[in-house]
PDB file of C-alpha atoms in Angstrom:
ATOM      1  CA  MET A 224     -72.541-194.323 241.394  1.00 84.00           C
ATOM      2  CA  THR A 225     -69.549-196.645 241.157  1.00 88.00           C
ATOM      3  CA  GLU A 226     -68.883-199.118 238.357  1.00 87.00           C
ATOM      4  CA  GLN A 227     -66.172-201.756 238.023  1.00 87.00           C
ATOM      5  CA  ARG A 228     -65.853-202.360 234.262  1.00 84.00           C
ATOM      6  CA  LYS A 229     -63.861-205.294 232.886  1.00 85.00           C
ATOM      7  CA  GLY A 230     -63.508-206.409 229.279  1.00 82.00           C
ATOM      8  CA  TYR A 231     -62.108-209.573 227.747  1.00 83.00           C
ATOM      9  CA  GLU A 232     -61.308-210.818 224.274  1.00 81.00           C
ATOM     10  CA  ASN A 233     -64.194-212.891 222.934  1.00 83.00           C
ATOM     11  CA  PHE A 234     -61.941-215.675 221.699  1.00 84.00           C
ATOM     12  CA  VAL A 235     -59.026-217.928 222.594  1.00 86.00           C
ATOM     13  CA  TYR A 236     -56.168-218.557 220.144  1.00 82.00           C
ATOM     14  CA  GLN A 237     -54.393-221.878 220.575  1.00 82.00           C
ATOM     15  CA  ASN A 238     -52.249-223.915 218.184  1.00 81.00           C
ATOM     16  CA  GLY A 239     -53.107-221.651 215.268  1.00 81.00           C
ATOM     17  CA  VAL A 240     -56.877-222.020 215.793  1.00 84.00           C
ATOM     18  CA  TYR A 241     -59.380-219.409 217.044  1.00 84.00           C
ATOM     19  CA  ASP A 242     -61.989-220.665 219.505  1.00 83.00           C
ATOM     20  CA  LEU A 243     -64.654-217.971 219.070  1.00 84.00           C
ATOM     21  CA  GLY A 244     -67.209-217.073 221.708  1.00 81.00           C
ATOM     22  CA  THR A 245     -64.866-218.043 224.532  1.00 82.00           C
ATOM     23  CA  LYS A 246     -63.670-215.736 227.294  1.00 86.00           C
ATOM     24  CA  GLY A 247     -60.096-214.803 226.483  1.00 83.00           C
ATOM     25  CA  ASP A 248     -57.433-212.437 227.759  1.00 83.00           C
ATOM     26  CA  MET A 249     -58.342-209.308 229.677  1.00 82.00           C
ATOM     27  CA  ARG A 250     -58.273-206.124 227.614  1.00 82.00           C
ATOM     28  CA  ARG A 251     -59.924-203.675 230.006  1.00 84.00           C
ATOM     29  CA  ASN A 252     -60.132-203.107 233.768  1.00 87.00           C
ATOM     30  CA  GLU A 253     -61.244-199.802 235.252  1.00 88.00           C
ATOM     31  CA  ARG A 254     -63.124-198.239 238.140  1.00 90.00           C
ATOM     32  CA  ASN A 255     -65.587-195.541 237.110  1.00 89.00           C
ATOM     33  CA  LEU A 256     -67.217-193.139 239.537  1.00 91.00           C
ATOM     34  CA  MET A 257     -70.005-190.647 238.765  1.00 92.00           C
ATOM     35  CA  TRP A 258     -71.744-188.294 241.202  1.00 94.00           C
ATOM     36  CA  ASN A 259     -73.863-185.159 241.030  1.00 95.00           C
ATOM     37  CA  LEU A 260     -75.059-182.159 243.030  1.00 96.00           C
ATOM     38  CA  ASP A 261     -78.198-180.162 242.120  1.00 96.00           C
ATOM     39  CA  PRO A 262     -79.055-177.326 244.528  1.00 98.00           C
ATOM     40  CA  TYR A 263     -82.119-175.322 243.505  1.00 97.00           C
ATOM     41  CA  ILE A 264     -84.313-172.419 244.508  1.00 98.00           C
ATOM     42  CA  GLN A 265     -87.958-171.826 243.649  1.00 97.00           C
ATOM     43  CA  THR A 266     -90.654-169.314 244.494  1.00 98.00           C
ATOM     44  CA  HIS A 267     -94.266-168.396 243.742  1.00 98.00           C
ATOM     45  CA  TRP A 268     -95.866-164.971 243.304  1.00 97.00           C
ATOM     46  CA  GLN A 269     -99.622-164.469 243.229  1.00 97.00           C
ATOM     47  CA  LEU A 270     -99.669-161.402 240.975  1.00 97.00           C
ATOM     48  CA  THR A 271    -103.460-161.027 240.960  1.00 96.00           C
ATOM     49  CA  SER A 272    -106.364-163.116 242.181  1.00 95.00           C
ATOM     50  CA  ALA A 273    -106.281-165.008 238.863  1.00 97.00           C
ATOM     51  CA  LEU A 274    -102.635-164.763 237.730  1.00 98.00           C
ATOM     52  CA  GLY A 275     -99.739-166.609 239.361  1.00 98.00           C
ATOM     53  CA  LEU A 276     -96.040-166.897 238.536  1.00 98.00           C
ATOM     54  CA  ASP A 277     -93.750-169.791 239.483  1.00 98.00           C
ATOM     55  CA  ALA A 278     -90.012-169.379 238.959  1.00 98.00           C
ATOM     56  CA  GLY A 279     -86.890-171.226 239.933  1.00 98.00           C
ATOM     57  CA  ALA A 280     -83.350-172.184 239.034  1.00 98.00           C
ATOM     58  CA  ARG A 281     -81.114-175.183 239.554  1.00 97.00           C
ATOM     59  CA  TYR A 282     -77.342-175.405 239.298  1.00 98.00           C
ATOM     60  CA  SER A 283     -76.567-178.890 238.039  1.00 96.00           C
ATOM     61  CA  SER A 284     -73.079-180.346 238.497  1.00 96.00           C
ATOM     62  CA  VAL A 285     -71.981-183.828 237.420  1.00 95.00           C
ATOM     63  CA  TRP A 286     -68.505-185.277 237.975  1.00 95.00           C
ATOM     64  CA  PHE A 287     -66.988-188.359 236.347  1.00 92.00           C
ATOM     65  CA  ASP A 288     -63.712-190.024 237.332  1.00 92.00           C
ATOM     66  CA  SER A 289     -62.107-193.099 235.749  1.00 90.00           C
ATOM     67  CA  ASN A 290     -59.162-195.029 237.194  1.00 90.00           C
ATOM     68  CA  ASP A 291     -57.499-197.316 234.616  1.00 88.00           C
ATOM     69  CA  ARG A 292     -56.276-200.518 236.280  1.00 88.00           C
ATOM     70  CA  TYR A 293     -55.101-202.223 233.104  1.00 82.00           C
ATOM     71  CA  VAL A 294     -51.783-200.574 232.244  1.00 86.00           C
ATOM     72  CA  VAL A 295     -49.805-203.317 230.504  1.00 83.00           C
ATOM     73  CA  GLY A 296     -47.138-203.048 227.805  1.00 78.00           C
ATOM     74  CA  LYS A 297     -48.270-200.725 225.029  1.00 78.00           C
ATOM     75  CA  ASN A 298     -51.644-200.257 226.702  1.00 78.00           C
ATOM     76  CA  GLY A 299     -51.067-196.928 228.433  1.00 81.00           C
ATOM     77  CA  ASP A 300     -52.853-195.339 231.346  1.00 82.00           C
ATOM     78  CA  ASP A 301     -56.245-194.092 230.108  1.00 84.00           C
ATOM     79  CA  SER A 302     -57.390-192.695 233.444  1.00 88.00           C
ATOM     80  CA  GLY A 303     -59.216-189.399 233.246  1.00 87.00           C
ATOM     81  CA  GLU A 304     -61.938-187.181 234.626  1.00 90.00           C
ATOM     82  CA  ALA A 305     -64.606-184.792 233.413  1.00 91.00           C
ATOM     83  CA  SER A 306     -67.082-182.411 234.996  1.00 94.00           C
ATOM     84  CA  TYR A 307     -70.214-180.737 233.636  1.00 94.00           C
ATOM     85  CA  HIS A 308     -71.950-177.673 235.100  1.00 96.00           C
ATOM     86  CA  LYS A 309     -75.031-175.707 234.024  1.00 96.00           C
ATOM     87  CA  TRP A 310     -77.521-173.143 235.328  1.00 97.00           C
ATOM     88  CA  LEU A 311     -81.076-174.284 234.540  1.00 98.00           C
ATOM     89  CA  PRO A 312     -83.762-171.595 234.975  1.00 98.00           C
ATOM     90  CA  ALA A 313     -87.500-172.220 234.612  1.00 98.00           C
ATOM     91  CA  ALA A 314     -90.672-170.126 234.882  1.00 98.00           C
ATOM     92  CA  ALA A 315     -94.415-170.588 234.410  1.00 98.00           C
ATOM     93  CA  LEU A 316     -97.397-168.225 234.248  1.00 98.00           C
ATOM     94  CA  LYS A 317    -100.865-169.571 235.079  1.00 98.00           C
ATOM     95  CA  TYR A 318    -104.132-167.680 234.615  1.00 98.00           C
ATOM     96  CA  ALA A 319    -107.453-168.897 236.016  1.00 97.00           C
ATOM     97  CA  MET A 320    -110.170-168.146 233.465  1.00 97.00           C
ATOM     98  CA  THR A 321    -112.730-169.646 235.872  1.00 96.00           C
ATOM     99  CA  PRO A 322    -112.379-171.745 239.050  1.00 94.00           C
ATOM    100  CA  GLN A 323    -112.519-174.869 236.823  1.00 95.00           C
ATOM    101  CA  TRP A 324    -110.471-173.686 233.820  1.00 97.00           C
ATOM    102  CA  ASN A 325    -106.945-172.301 233.600  1.00 98.00           C
ATOM    103  CA  VAL A 326    -104.366-171.592 230.912  1.00 98.00           C
ATOM    104  CA  TYR A 327    -100.589-171.514 231.302  1.00 98.00           C
ATOM    105  CA  LEU A 328     -97.308-170.688 229.582  1.00 99.00           C
ATOM    106  CA  SER A 329     -93.986-172.127 230.733  1.00 98.00           C
ATOM    107  CA  ALA A 330     -90.344-172.141 229.641  1.00 99.00           C
ATOM    108  CA  GLY A 331     -87.219-173.793 230.970  1.00 98.00           C
ATOM    109  CA  ARG A 332     -83.804-175.195 230.205  1.00 97.00           C
ATOM    110  CA  GLY A 333     -82.678-178.825 230.504  1.00 96.00           C
ATOM    111  CA  PHE A 334     -79.326-180.577 230.762  1.00 92.00           C
ATOM    112  CA  GLU A 335     -78.451-184.175 229.813  1.00 94.00           C
ATOM    113  CA  THR A 336     -74.926-185.357 230.574  1.00 94.00           C
ATOM    114  CA  PRO A 337     -73.335-188.458 229.030  1.00 93.00           C
ATOM    115  CA  THR A 338     -73.853-191.679 230.989  1.00 90.00           C
ATOM    116  CA  ILE A 339     -71.055-194.066 231.931  1.00 88.00           C
ATOM    117  CA  ASN A 340     -72.062-196.366 229.054  1.00 87.00           C
ATOM    118  CA  GLU A 341     -72.027-193.490 226.564  1.00 92.00           C
ATOM    119  CA  LEU A 342     -68.530-192.496 227.666  1.00 89.00           C
ATOM    120  CA  SER A 343     -67.162-196.046 227.588  1.00 86.00           C
ATOM    121  CA  TYR A 344     -65.982-196.249 223.948  1.00 86.00           C
ATOM    122  CA  ARG A 345     -64.464-193.730 221.555  1.00 88.00           C
ATOM    123  CA  PRO A 346     -65.789-193.452 217.965  1.00 86.00           C
ATOM    124  CA  ASP A 347     -62.229-193.644 216.566  1.00 84.00           C
ATOM    125  CA  GLY A 348     -61.705-197.069 218.142  1.00 79.00           C
ATOM    126  CA  GLN A 349     -58.810-195.923 220.310  1.00 82.00           C
ATOM    127  CA  SER A 350     -58.506-196.968 223.941  1.00 79.00           C
ATOM    128  CA  GLY A 351     -59.747-194.720 226.695  1.00 81.00           C
ATOM    129  CA  LEU A 352     -62.999-192.984 227.445  1.00 86.00           C
ATOM    130  CA  ASN A 353     -64.928-190.694 225.129  1.00 91.00           C
ATOM    131  CA  PHE A 354     -64.320-187.431 226.987  1.00 89.00           C
ATOM    132  CA  ALA A 355     -64.924-185.503 223.751  1.00 91.00           C
ATOM    133  CA  LEU A 356     -68.641-186.216 224.215  1.00 93.00           C
ATOM    134  CA  GLN A 357     -70.441-183.076 225.420  1.00 94.00           C
ATOM    135  CA  PRO A 358     -73.682-182.709 227.412  1.00 95.00           C
ATOM    136  CA  ALA A 359     -76.914-182.041 225.544  1.00 96.00           C
ATOM    137  CA  THR A 360     -78.732-178.846 226.545  1.00 96.00           C
ATOM    138  CA  ASN A 361     -82.309-177.978 225.653  1.00 97.00           C
ATOM    139  CA  THR A 362     -84.825-175.156 225.879  1.00 98.00           C
ATOM    140  CA  THR A 363     -88.524-176.005 226.139  1.00 98.00           C
ATOM    141  CA  VAL A 364     -91.524-173.706 225.719  1.00 99.00           C
ATOM    142  CA  GLU A 365     -95.004-175.043 226.466  1.00 99.00           C
ATOM    143  CA  ALA A 366     -98.496-173.551 226.414  1.00 99.00           C
ATOM    144  CA  GLY A 367    -101.639-175.312 227.482  1.00 98.00           C
ATOM    145  CA  SER A 368    -104.936-175.421 229.292  1.00 98.00           C
ATOM    146  CA  LYS A 369    -106.689-177.597 231.883  1.00 97.00           C
ATOM    147  CA  TRP A 370    -110.400-178.015 232.568  1.00 97.00           C
ATOM    148  CA  GLN A 371    -112.033-179.684 235.538  1.00 94.00           C
ATOM    149  CA  VAL A 372    -115.215-181.487 234.482  1.00 92.00           C
ATOM    150  CA  GLY A 373    -116.951-183.086 237.437  1.00 89.00           C
ATOM    151  CA  THR A 374    -114.451-185.552 238.911  1.00 90.00           C
ATOM    152  CA  GLY A 375    -112.368-185.533 235.736  1.00 94.00           C
ATOM    153  CA  MET A 376    -109.613-183.302 234.361  1.00 96.00           C
ATOM    154  CA  ALA A 377    -108.987-182.616 230.665  1.00 97.00           C
ATOM    155  CA  SER A 378    -105.733-181.115 229.416  1.00 98.00           C
ATOM    156  CA  LEU A 379    -104.326-179.769 226.157  1.00 98.00           C
ATOM    157  CA  SER A 380    -100.759-178.617 225.566  1.00 98.00           C
ATOM    158  CA  VAL A 381     -98.463-177.659 222.701  1.00 98.00           C
ATOM    159  CA  PHE A 382     -94.695-177.679 223.145  1.00 98.00           C
ATOM    160  CA  ASN A 383     -91.393-177.061 221.408  1.00 98.00           C
ATOM    161  CA  THR A 384     -87.980-178.328 222.577  1.00 98.00           C
ATOM    162  CA  ASP A 385     -84.763-177.247 220.862  1.00 97.00           C
ATOM    163  CA  THR A 386     -81.680-179.267 221.798  1.00 96.00           C
ATOM    164  CA  LYS A 387     -77.985-178.613 221.197  1.00 96.00           C
ATOM    165  CA  ASN A 388     -75.376-181.404 221.160  1.00 94.00           C
ATOM    166  CA  GLU A 389     -77.931-184.221 221.000  1.00 92.00           C
ATOM    167  CA  ILE A 390     -76.211-187.475 222.056  1.00 91.00           C
ATOM    168  CA  VAL A 391     -76.674-190.202 219.414  1.00 88.00           C
ATOM    169  CA  VAL A 392     -75.046-193.496 218.419  1.00 87.00           C
ATOM    170  CA  ALA A 393     -71.884-193.038 216.347  1.00 86.00           C
ATOM    171  CA  ALA A 394     -71.180-196.736 215.683  1.00 83.00           C
ATOM    172  CA  SER A 395     -72.092-200.183 216.992  1.00 83.00           C
ATOM    173  CA  ASP A 396     -69.663-202.980 216.178  1.00 79.00           C
ATOM    174  CA  ASN A 397     -68.600-206.229 217.869  1.00 73.00           C
ATOM    175  CA  GLY A 398     -70.641-205.477 220.963  1.00 72.00           C
ATOM    176  CA  ARG A 399     -69.224-201.982 221.379  1.00 81.00           C
ATOM    177  CA  THR A 400     -71.420-198.925 220.956  1.00 89.00           C
ATOM    178  CA  SER A 401     -69.871-195.459 220.762  1.00 90.00           C
ATOM    179  CA  TYR A 402     -71.660-192.108 220.851  1.00 91.00           C
ATOM    180  CA  GLN A 403     -71.264-188.646 219.386  1.00 90.00           C
ATOM    181  CA  ASN A 404     -72.915-185.231 219.531  1.00 90.00           C
ATOM    182  CA  ALA A 405     -75.294-184.629 216.635  1.00 86.00           C
ATOM    183  CA  GLY A 406     -75.690-180.867 216.738  1.00 83.00           C
ATOM    184  CA  LYS A 407     -79.178-179.367 216.948  1.00 92.00           C
ATOM    185  CA  THR A 408     -82.527-181.163 217.081  1.00 95.00           C
ATOM    186  CA  ARG A 409     -86.128-180.058 217.507  1.00 96.00           C
ATOM    187  CA  ARG A 410     -89.124-181.778 219.083  1.00 97.00           C
ATOM    188  CA  ARG A 411     -92.522-180.146 218.731  1.00 97.00           C
ATOM    189  CA  GLY A 412     -95.924-181.581 219.337  1.00 97.00           C
ATOM    190  CA  VAL A 413     -99.403-181.623 220.841  1.00 98.00           C
ATOM    191  CA  GLU A 414    -100.654-183.625 223.809  1.00 98.00           C
ATOM    192  CA  LEU A 415    -104.230-184.371 224.906  1.00 98.00           C
ATOM    193  CA  GLY A 416    -105.014-185.926 228.269  1.00 97.00           C
ATOM    194  CA  TRP A 417    -107.914-187.061 230.425  1.00 96.00           C
ATOM    195  CA  ASP A 418    -107.721-187.978 234.122  1.00 96.00           C
ATOM    196  CA  GLN A 419    -110.919-189.439 235.610  1.00 94.00           C
ATOM    197  CA  GLN A 420    -111.493-190.269 239.287  1.00 90.00           C
ATOM    198  CA  PHE A 421    -114.355-192.793 239.392  1.00 90.00           C
ATOM    199  CA  ALA A 422    -114.082-193.647 243.091  1.00 88.00           C
ATOM    200  CA  PRO A 423    -111.501-193.284 245.884  1.00 87.00           C
ATOM    201  CA  ALA A 424    -109.799-196.504 244.711  1.00 90.00           C
ATOM    202  CA  TRP A 425    -110.585-196.243 240.979  1.00 93.00           C
ATOM    203  CA  ARG A 426    -108.865-193.877 238.589  1.00 93.00           C
ATOM    204  CA  ALA A 427    -108.209-193.863 234.834  1.00 95.00           C
ATOM    205  CA  LYS A 428    -105.792-191.827 232.725  1.00 95.00           C
ATOM    206  CA  LEU A 429    -105.685-191.438 228.953  1.00 96.00           C
ATOM    207  CA  ALA A 430    -103.149-189.515 226.872  1.00 97.00           C
ATOM    208  CA  TRP A 431    -102.354-189.021 223.183  1.00 97.00           C
ATOM    209  CA  THR A 432     -99.256-187.287 221.831  1.00 97.00           C
ATOM    210  CA  LEU A 433     -98.427-186.150 218.306  1.00 97.00           C
ATOM    211  CA  LEU A 434     -94.681-185.546 218.102  1.00 97.00           C
ATOM    212  CA  ASP A 435     -92.418-184.335 215.298  1.00 96.00           C
ATOM    213  CA  ALA A 436     -88.737-184.931 216.166  1.00 95.00           C
ATOM    214  CA  THR A 437     -86.123-183.913 213.588  1.00 94.00           C
ATOM    215  CA  TYR A 438     -82.447-183.067 213.226  1.00 91.00           C
ATOM    216  CA  ARG A 439     -81.769-179.372 212.576  1.00 89.00           C
ATOM    217  CA  GLU A 440     -78.085-179.715 211.624  1.00 83.00           C
ATOM    218  CA  ASN A 441     -75.972-182.137 209.625  1.00 78.00           C
ATOM    219  CA  ALA A 442     -73.657-184.397 211.651  1.00 72.00           C
ATOM    220  CA  GLY A 443     -71.453-186.460 209.368  1.00 68.00           C
ATOM    221  CA  ASP A 444     -72.798-188.385 206.397  1.00 69.00           C
ATOM    222  CA  ALA A 445     -75.407-190.401 208.301  1.00 71.00           C
ATOM    223  CA  ILE A 446     -77.283-187.517 209.971  1.00 78.00           C
ATOM    224  CA  GLN A 447     -78.827-184.912 207.691  1.00 82.00           C
ATOM    225  CA  SER A 448     -80.807-181.821 208.642  1.00 84.00           C
ATOM    226  CA  GLY A 449     -84.546-182.447 208.313  1.00 83.00           C
ATOM    227  CA  ASN A 450     -84.339-186.198 208.935  1.00 88.00           C
ATOM    228  CA  ARG A 451     -86.552-187.643 211.655  1.00 90.00           C
ATOM    229  CA  ILE A 452     -84.850-188.831 214.836  1.00 88.00           C
ATOM    230  CA  PRO A 453     -85.056-192.650 214.860  1.00 86.00           C
ATOM    231  CA  GLY A 454     -86.715-194.526 217.699  1.00 86.00           C
ATOM    232  CA  ILE A 455     -89.261-191.793 218.495  1.00 89.00           C
ATOM    233  CA  ALA A 456     -92.894-192.587 217.662  1.00 89.00           C
ATOM    234  CA  ARG A 457     -94.836-189.886 215.821  1.00 92.00           C
ATOM    235  CA  ASN A 458     -98.105-190.935 217.497  1.00 91.00           C
ATOM    236  CA  ARG A 459     -98.243-192.289 221.021  1.00 90.00           C
ATOM    237  CA  ARG A 460    -101.202-193.355 223.147  1.00 90.00           C
ATOM    238  CA  ALA A 461    -101.167-194.261 226.810  1.00 84.00           C
TER     239      ALA A 461
END
């Protein structure tokens, strides 16, 4: 993905008077490039007639390169680059209690790199990109069951996701939002689902999720361990 990012002062100063809300002088001009490569391998073993194991791994690589095209006067060259790499294994065991009912247990790791927008501004207000921002990594464990009832499918699952270096907003001021890593977080919950096939062209899905999402570490004065993560609904229906 390629982005051409330009920024301008949101005012014009003439004859000792500020004309606010008017496009002013350029203050930023850069070309940002982000690309990724994610090779993976996966396999399945049928251990017994009722027990199966799925396993796999992915090596995720993300590269980011910024070319500063606004190097004027005291505004130095803020070009830079960053790369993020991570092995992400996953595995799942499934046991068929009956032909219509199975239970499963799965675990895996996840990887969330900063986006171009999240890298765009530094929390200290200095020029240049926020290359101090680190990727968030998570480990998820889930257990559940599925039942086939006629032409419908019911499901129940419980899950726990522990995340390190959660990416959160550090500050939002004058149209600029900067981000920081917030340490450890935890999301745990229960999900119920129903998938009903009424006819070849008619299908309905229902789902309800109870989710508890909290910070597990302090991160500055604003983020305290035990606080709920904002913007995440505790109950969700779909």
